[in-house]
mmCIF file of C-alpha atoms in Angstrom:
data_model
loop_
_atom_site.group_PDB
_atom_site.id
_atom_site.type_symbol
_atom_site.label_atom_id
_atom_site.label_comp_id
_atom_site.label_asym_id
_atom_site.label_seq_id
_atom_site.Cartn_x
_atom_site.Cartn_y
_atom_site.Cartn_z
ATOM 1 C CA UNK A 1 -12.179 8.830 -2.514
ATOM 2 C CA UNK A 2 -8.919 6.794 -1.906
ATOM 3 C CA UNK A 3 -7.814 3.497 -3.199
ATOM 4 C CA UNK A 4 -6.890 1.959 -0.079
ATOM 5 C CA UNK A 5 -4.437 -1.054 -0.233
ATOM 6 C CA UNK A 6 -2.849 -3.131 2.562
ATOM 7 C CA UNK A 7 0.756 -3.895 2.786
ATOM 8 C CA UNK A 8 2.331 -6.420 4.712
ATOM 9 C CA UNK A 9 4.530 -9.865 4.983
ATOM 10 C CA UNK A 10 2.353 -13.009 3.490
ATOM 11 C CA UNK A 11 3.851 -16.515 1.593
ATOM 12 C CA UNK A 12 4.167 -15.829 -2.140
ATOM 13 C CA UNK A 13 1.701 -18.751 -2.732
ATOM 14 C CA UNK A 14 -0.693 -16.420 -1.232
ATOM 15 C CA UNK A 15 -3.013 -14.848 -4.013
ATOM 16 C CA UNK A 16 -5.710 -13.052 -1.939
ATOM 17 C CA UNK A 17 -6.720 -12.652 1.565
ATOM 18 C CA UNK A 18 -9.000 -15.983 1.482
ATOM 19 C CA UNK A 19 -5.597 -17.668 1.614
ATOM 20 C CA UNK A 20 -5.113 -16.560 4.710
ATOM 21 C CA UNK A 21 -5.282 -19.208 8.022
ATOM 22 C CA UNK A 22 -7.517 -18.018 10.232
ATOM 23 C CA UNK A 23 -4.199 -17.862 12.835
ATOM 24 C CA UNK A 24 -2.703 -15.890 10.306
ATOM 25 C CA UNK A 25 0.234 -13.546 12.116
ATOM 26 C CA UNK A 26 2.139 -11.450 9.815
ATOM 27 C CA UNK A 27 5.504 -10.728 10.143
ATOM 28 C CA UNK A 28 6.738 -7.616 11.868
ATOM 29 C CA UNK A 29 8.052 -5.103 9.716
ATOM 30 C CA UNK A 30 10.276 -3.609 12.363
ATOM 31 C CA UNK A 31 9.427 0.307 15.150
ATOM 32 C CA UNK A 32 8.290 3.040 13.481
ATOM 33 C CA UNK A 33 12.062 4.320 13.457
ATOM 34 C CA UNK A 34 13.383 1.175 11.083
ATOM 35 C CA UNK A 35 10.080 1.341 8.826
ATOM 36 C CA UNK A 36 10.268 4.970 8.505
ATOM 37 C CA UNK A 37 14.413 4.461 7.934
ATOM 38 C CA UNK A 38 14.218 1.941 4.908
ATOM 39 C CA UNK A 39 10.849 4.299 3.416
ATOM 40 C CA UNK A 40 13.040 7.273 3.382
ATOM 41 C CA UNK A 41 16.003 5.425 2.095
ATOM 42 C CA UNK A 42 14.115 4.087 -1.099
ATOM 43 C CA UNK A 43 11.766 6.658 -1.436
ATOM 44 C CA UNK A 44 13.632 10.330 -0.604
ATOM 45 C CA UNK A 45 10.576 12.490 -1.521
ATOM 46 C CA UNK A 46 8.388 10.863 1.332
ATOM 47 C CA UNK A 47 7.716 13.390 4.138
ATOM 48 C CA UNK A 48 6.478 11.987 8.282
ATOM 49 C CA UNK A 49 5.104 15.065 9.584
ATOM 50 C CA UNK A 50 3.691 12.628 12.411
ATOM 51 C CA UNK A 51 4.376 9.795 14.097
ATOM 52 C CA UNK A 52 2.181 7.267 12.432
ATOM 53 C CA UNK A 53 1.441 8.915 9.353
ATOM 54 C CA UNK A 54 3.582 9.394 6.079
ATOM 55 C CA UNK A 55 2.723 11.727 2.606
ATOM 56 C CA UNK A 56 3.870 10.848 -1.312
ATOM 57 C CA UNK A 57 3.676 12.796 -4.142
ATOM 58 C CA UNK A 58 4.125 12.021 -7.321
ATOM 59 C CA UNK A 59 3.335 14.110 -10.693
ATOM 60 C CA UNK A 60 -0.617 13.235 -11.014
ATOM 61 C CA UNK A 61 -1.295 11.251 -7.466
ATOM 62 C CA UNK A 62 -0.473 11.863 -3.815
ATOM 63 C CA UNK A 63 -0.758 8.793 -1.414
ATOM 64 C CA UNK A 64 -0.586 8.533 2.776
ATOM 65 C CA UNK A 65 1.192 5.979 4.678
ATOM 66 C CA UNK A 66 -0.396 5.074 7.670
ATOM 67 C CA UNK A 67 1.996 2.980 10.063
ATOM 68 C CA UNK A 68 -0.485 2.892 13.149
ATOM 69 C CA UNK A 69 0.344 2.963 16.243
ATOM 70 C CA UNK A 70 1.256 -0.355 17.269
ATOM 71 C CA UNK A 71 5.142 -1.598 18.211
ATOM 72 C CA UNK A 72 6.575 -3.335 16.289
ATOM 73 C CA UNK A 73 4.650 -2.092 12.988
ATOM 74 C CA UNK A 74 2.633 -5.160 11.684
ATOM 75 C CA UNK A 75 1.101 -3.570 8.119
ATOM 76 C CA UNK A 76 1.096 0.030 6.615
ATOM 77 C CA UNK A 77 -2.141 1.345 5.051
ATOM 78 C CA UNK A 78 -1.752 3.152 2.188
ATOM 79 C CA UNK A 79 -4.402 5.617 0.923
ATOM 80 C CA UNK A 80 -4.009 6.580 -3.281
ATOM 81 C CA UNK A 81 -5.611 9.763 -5.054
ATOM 82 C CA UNK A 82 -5.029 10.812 -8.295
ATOM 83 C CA UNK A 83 -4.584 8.973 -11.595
ATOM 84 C CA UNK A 84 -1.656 7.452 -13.850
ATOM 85 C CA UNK A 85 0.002 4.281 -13.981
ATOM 86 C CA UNK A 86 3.688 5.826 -12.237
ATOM 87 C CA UNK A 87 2.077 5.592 -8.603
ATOM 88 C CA UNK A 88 2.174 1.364 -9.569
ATOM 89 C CA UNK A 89 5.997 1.824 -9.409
ATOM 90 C CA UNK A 90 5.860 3.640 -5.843
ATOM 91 C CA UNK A 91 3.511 0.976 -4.456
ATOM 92 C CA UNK A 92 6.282 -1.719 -5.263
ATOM 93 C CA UNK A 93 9.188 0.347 -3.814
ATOM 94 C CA UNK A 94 7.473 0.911 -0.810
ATOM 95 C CA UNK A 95 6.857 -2.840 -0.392
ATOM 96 C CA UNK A 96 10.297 -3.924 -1.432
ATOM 97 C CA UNK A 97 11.725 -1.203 1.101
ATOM 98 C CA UNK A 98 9.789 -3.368 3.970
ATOM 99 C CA UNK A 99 10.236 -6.982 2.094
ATOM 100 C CA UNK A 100 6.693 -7.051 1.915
ATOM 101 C CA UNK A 101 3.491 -7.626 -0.676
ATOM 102 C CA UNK A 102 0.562 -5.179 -1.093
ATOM 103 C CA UNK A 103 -3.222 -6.415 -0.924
ATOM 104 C CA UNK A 104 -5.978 -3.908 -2.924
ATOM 105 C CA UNK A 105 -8.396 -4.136 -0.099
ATOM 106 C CA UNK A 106 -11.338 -3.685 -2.750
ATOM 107 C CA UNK A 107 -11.286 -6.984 -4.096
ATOM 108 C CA UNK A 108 -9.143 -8.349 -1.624
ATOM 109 C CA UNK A 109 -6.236 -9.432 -4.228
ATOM 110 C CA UNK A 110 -2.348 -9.241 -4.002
ATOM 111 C CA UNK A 111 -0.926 -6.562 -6.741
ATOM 112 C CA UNK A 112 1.166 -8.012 -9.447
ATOM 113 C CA UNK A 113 3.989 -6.304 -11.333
ATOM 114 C CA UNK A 114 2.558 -7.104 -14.445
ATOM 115 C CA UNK A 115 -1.036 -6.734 -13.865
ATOM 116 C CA UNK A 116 -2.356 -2.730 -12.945
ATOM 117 C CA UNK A 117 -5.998 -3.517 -14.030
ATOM 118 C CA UNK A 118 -6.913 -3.234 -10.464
ATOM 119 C CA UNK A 119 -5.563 0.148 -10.444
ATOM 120 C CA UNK A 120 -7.346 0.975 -13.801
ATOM 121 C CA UNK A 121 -10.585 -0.494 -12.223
ATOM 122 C CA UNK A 122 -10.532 1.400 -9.166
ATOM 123 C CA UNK A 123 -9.989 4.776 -11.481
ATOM 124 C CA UNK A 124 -13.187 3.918 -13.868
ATOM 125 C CA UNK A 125 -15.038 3.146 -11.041
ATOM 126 C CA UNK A 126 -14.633 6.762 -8.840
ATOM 127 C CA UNK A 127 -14.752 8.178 -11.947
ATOM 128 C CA UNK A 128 -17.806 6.879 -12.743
ATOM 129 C CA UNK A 129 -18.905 8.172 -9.151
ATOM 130 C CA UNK A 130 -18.037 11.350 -9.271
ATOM 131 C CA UNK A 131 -19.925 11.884 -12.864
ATOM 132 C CA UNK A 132 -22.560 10.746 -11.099
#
């Protein structure tokens, strides 16, 4: 089970995705080649073994990049597993790398520096699953 978030260009008055027009376009990020560039440039220790798709590590969570397959790139889908408060960090880098803002596609909610209770909930919750 992944904790799936969305990032992508939206107006900082923006607080969730019911802010969002219903001709909402985002911004283009930039090709796969410029997205992939400024990733790699803030984040050295992320690996594109394909085209579209990117992996993270970090010391207690690993996380996938999806880019899709679209030109220009329009969003990247990110896809968390593991635990600890240090992936928060990465999720910001990547989205200052593309001058973007990431969504938490469970509740639908931008992330906030200050504010990882999303994170937190999304941990209590598969743990909770997986106890059964």
């Amino acid at each position: 089970m992944s904790w799936d978030l969305l990032v992508l260009t939206a107006p900082p008055e923006f607080m969730s995705v019911g802010d969002f027009p219903d001709d909402f376009e985002a911004e283009p990020l930039g090709t796969h080649e410029e997205v992939k560039a400024a990733l790699c440039d803030r984040l050295p220790g992320i690996e594109f073994s394909e085209p579209a798709w990117g992996r993270l590590s970090g010391p207690t969570w690993s996380m996938h990049l999806n880019l899709g397959s679209r030109t220009p790139v329009d969003s990247i889908m990110l896809h968390v597993r593991g635990a600890g408060d240090d992936v928060l960090q990465t999720l910001f880098e990547i989205a200052d790398a593309v001058r973007c803002r990431v969504i938490d596609i469970s509740d639908g909610e931008f992330l906030a520096k200050d504010a990882p209770s999303s994170w937190r909930a999304f941990q209590a919750y598969r743990d909770h699953i997986v106890r059964g």
